[in-house]
Coordinates of C-alpha atoms in Angstrom, one line a residue:
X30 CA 5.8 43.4 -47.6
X31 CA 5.0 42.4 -51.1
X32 CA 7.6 42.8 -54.0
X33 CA 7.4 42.1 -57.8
X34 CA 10.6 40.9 -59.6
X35 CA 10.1 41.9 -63.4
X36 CA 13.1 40.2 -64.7
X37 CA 13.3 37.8 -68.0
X38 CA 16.6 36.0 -67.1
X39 CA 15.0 33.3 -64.9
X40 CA 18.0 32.6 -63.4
X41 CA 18.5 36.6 -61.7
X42 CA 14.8 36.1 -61.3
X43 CA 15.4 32.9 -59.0
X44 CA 18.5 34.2 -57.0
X45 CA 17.0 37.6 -56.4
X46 CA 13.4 35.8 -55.4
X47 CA 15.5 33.4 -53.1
X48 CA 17.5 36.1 -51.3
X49 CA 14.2 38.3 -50.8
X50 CA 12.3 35.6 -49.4
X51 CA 14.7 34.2 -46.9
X52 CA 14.2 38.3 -46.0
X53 CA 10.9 36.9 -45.5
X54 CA 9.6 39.4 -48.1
X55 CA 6.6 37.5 -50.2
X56 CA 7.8 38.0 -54.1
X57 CA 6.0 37.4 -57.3
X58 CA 7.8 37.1 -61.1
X59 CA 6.9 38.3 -64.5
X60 CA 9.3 38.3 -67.4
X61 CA 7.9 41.2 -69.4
X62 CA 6.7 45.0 -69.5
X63 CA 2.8 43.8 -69.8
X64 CA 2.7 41.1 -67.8
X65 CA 4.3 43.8 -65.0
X66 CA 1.6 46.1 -65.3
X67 CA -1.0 43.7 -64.9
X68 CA 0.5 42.3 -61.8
X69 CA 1.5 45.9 -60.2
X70 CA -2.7 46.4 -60.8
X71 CA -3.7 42.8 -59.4
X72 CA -1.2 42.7 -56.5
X73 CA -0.5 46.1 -55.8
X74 CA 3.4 45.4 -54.5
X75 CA 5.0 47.9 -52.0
X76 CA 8.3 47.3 -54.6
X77 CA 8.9 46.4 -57.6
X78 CA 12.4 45.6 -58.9
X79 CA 12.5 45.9 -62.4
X80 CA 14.8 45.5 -65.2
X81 CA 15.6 48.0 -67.9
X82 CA 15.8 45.7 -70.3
X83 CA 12.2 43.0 -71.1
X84 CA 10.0 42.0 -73.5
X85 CA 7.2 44.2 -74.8
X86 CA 7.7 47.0 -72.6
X87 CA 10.8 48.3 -71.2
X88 CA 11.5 48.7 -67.8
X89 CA 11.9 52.8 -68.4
X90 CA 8.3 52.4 -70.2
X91 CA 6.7 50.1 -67.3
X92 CA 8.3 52.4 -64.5
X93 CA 6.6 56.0 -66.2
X94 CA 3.1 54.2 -66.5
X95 CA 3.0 53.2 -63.0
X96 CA 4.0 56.4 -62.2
X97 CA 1.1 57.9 -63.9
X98 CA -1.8 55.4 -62.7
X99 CA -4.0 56.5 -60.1
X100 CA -3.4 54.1 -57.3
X101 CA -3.9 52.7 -53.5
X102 CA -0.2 52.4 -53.3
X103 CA 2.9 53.8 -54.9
X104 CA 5.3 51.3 -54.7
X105 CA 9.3 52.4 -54.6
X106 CA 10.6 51.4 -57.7
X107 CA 14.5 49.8 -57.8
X108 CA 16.2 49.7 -61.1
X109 CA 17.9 47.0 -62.6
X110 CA 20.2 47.2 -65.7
X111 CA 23.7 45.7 -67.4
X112 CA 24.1 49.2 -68.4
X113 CA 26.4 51.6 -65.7
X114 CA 26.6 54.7 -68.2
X115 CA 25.2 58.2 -66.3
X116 CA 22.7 58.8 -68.7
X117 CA 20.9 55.8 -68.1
X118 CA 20.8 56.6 -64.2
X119 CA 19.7 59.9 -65.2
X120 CA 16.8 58.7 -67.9
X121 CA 15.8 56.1 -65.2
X122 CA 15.3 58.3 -61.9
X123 CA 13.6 60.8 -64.4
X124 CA 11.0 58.2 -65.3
X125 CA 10.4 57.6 -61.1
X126 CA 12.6 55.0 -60.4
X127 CA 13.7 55.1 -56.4
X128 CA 17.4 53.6 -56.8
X129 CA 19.1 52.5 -59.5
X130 CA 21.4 48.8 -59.6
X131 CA 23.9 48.3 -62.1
X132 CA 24.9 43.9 -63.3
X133 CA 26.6 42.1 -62.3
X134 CA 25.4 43.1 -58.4
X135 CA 25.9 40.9 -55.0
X136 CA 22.4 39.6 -54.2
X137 CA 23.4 40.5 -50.2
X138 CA 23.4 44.9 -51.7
X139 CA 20.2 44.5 -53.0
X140 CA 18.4 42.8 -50.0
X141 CA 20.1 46.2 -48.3
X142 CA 19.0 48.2 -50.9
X143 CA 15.2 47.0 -50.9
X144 CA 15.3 47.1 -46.8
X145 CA 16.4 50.7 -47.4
X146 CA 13.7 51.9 -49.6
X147 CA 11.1 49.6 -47.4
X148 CA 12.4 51.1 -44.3
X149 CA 11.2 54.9 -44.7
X150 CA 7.8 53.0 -44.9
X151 CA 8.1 51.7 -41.2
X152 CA 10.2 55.0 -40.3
X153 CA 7.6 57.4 -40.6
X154 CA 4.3 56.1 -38.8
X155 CA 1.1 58.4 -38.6
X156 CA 1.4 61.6 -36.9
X157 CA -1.5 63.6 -35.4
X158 CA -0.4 67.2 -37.1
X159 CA -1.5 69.6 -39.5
X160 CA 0.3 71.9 -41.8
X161 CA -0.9 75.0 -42.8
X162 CA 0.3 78.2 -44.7
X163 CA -1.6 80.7 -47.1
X164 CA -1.9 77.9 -50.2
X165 CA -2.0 74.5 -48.4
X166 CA -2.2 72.7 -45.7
X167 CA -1.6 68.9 -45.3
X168 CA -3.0 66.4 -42.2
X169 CA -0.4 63.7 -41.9
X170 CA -2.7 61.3 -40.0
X171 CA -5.3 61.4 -43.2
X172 CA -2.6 61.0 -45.7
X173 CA -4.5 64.2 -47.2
X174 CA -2.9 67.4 -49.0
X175 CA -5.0 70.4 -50.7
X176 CA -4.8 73.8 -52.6
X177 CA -6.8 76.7 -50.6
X178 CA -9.0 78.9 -52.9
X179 CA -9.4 81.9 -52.7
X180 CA -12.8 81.4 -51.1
X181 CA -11.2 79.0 -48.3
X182 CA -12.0 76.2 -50.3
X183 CA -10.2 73.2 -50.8
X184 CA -8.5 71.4 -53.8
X185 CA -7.1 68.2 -53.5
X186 CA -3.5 67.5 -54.9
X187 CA -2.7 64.1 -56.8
X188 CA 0.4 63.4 -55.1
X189 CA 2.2 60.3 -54.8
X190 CA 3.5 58.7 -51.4
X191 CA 7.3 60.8 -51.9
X192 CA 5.6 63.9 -53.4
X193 CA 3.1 64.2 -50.2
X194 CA 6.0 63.1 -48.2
X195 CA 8.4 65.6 -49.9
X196 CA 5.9 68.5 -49.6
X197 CA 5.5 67.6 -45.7
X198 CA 9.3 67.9 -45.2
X199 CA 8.8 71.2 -46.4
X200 CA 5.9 72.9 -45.2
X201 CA 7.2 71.4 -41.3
X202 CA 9.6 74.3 -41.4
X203 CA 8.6 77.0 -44.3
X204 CA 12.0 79.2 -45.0
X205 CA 14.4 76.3 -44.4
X206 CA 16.9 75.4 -46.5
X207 CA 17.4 71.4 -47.3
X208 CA 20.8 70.4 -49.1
X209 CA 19.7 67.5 -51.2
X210 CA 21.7 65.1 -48.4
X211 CA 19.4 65.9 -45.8
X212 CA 16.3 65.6 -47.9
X213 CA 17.7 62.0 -48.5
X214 CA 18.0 61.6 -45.3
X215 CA 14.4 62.6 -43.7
X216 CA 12.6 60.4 -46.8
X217 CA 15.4 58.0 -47.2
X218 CA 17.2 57.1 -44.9
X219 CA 20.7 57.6 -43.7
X220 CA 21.3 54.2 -45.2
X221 CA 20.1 55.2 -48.9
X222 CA 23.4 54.0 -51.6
X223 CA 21.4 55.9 -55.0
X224 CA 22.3 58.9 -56.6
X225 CA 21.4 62.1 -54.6
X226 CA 19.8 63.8 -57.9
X227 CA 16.4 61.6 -57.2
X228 CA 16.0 64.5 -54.8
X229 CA 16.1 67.1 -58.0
X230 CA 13.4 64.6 -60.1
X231 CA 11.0 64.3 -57.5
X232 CA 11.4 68.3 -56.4
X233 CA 10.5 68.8 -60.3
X234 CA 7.8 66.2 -60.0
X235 CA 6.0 68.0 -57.1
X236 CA 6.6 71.1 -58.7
X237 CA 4.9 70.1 -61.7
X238 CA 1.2 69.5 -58.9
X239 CA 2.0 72.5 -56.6
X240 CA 3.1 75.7 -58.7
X241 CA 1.5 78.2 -61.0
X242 CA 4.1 78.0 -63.2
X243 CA 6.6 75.1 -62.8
X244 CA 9.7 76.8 -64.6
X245 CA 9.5 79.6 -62.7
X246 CA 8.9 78.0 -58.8
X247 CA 6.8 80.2 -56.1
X248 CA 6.6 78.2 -53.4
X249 CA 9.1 75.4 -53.7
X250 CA 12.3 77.3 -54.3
X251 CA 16.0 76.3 -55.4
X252 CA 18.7 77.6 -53.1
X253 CA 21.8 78.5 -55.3
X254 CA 24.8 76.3 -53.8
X255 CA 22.1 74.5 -51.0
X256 CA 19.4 72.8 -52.3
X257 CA 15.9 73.8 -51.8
X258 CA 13.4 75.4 -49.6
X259 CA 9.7 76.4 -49.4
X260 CA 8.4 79.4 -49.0
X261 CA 4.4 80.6 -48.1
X262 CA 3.3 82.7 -46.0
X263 CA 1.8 80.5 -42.9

């Protein structure tokens, strides 16, 4: 697994390149925003750990362009900051951050932390199965998710790695109702230590590809007191 540190204290840099490694994780280091992007395009990392606060780009400003660029991977994305205030968990898992790690941190929480987010990789292998309901249908084994026209045709949807993942969950059992917790747990893991309202940025994020109107859901629905659900006709 390859990770990217984008960190400009070279002494975190170090420790948190040193703890990875005897992981046996392969880790590169930039100290800045650009420098970040360049080496997210060049090495394409399954991770990046990034903090909030470099050079020429922040880290909030590094994570929403990755985001944004088309890609062979989507790495997770684990926040690092000397801030603990809410907002700043809440602007940084808005952006597409994965987990969020307040400093001072024990080097030991973030090797968990990274195993964690790496895990739901090697937790969900290829699967030979299709779903399909009146508006899309997604093949697991091909990695592949379209729209159907009207005319049976097909659209592809732009979805990232949790977005297709996220929209899988849900059309596996159309009419089911997920509490946030258990939507963590399917795409997570049961060992996940972030904030459960990731689930709520990513729901919005996939709503954003898959409905007519995003404000006003058709197929990806919010159950009052619950959490979610997706309803189409199969």
């Amino acid at each position: 697994m390859e990770i990217l540190i984008v960190e400009d204290e070279i002494e975190i840099a170090q420790l948190i390149q040193l703890y990875l490694e005897r992981e046996g994780f392969s880790c590169r280091h930039c100290r800045d925003g650009l420098s970040a992007i360049q080496l997210f395009q060049e090495q394409l990392p399954d991770l990046i750990v990034l903090d909030l606060m470099i050079p020429d780009l922040d880290g909030l400003e590094v994570c929403a362009r990755i985001r944004q660029q088309a890609s062979p991977k989507d790495p997770y994305i684990l926040m690092l900051t000397a801030r603990g205030e809410e907002l700043d968990r809440i602007i940084g898992l808005s952006t597409g951050a994965d987990d969020y790690v307040v400093k001072p941190f024990s080097p030991k929480e973030l090797v968990a932390r990274v195993r964690a987010l790496l895990r739901r990789t090697l937790r969900h292998g290829k699967q030979s199965q299709i779903y399909r309901t009146q508006h899309f249908i997604i093949n697991i084994e091909q990695r592949s998710a379209n729209r159907i026209l009207s005319d049976n045709q097909y659209s592809p949807l732009d979805l990232t790695t949790l977005e297709f993942e996220l929209l899988a969950t849900f059309m596996s059992y159309p009419g089911r109702a997920w509490n946030r917790a258990q939507l963590i747990d399917k795409l997570w893991g049961s060992d996940f230590y972030g904030d459960e309202r990731v689930v709520d940025t990513h729901v919005a994020r996939l709503r954003k590809k898959v409905e007519p109107d995003p404000a006003n859901p058709t197929f990806v629905k919010t159950v009052i007191g619950v959490g979610y659900k997706f309803e189409d006709i199969v």
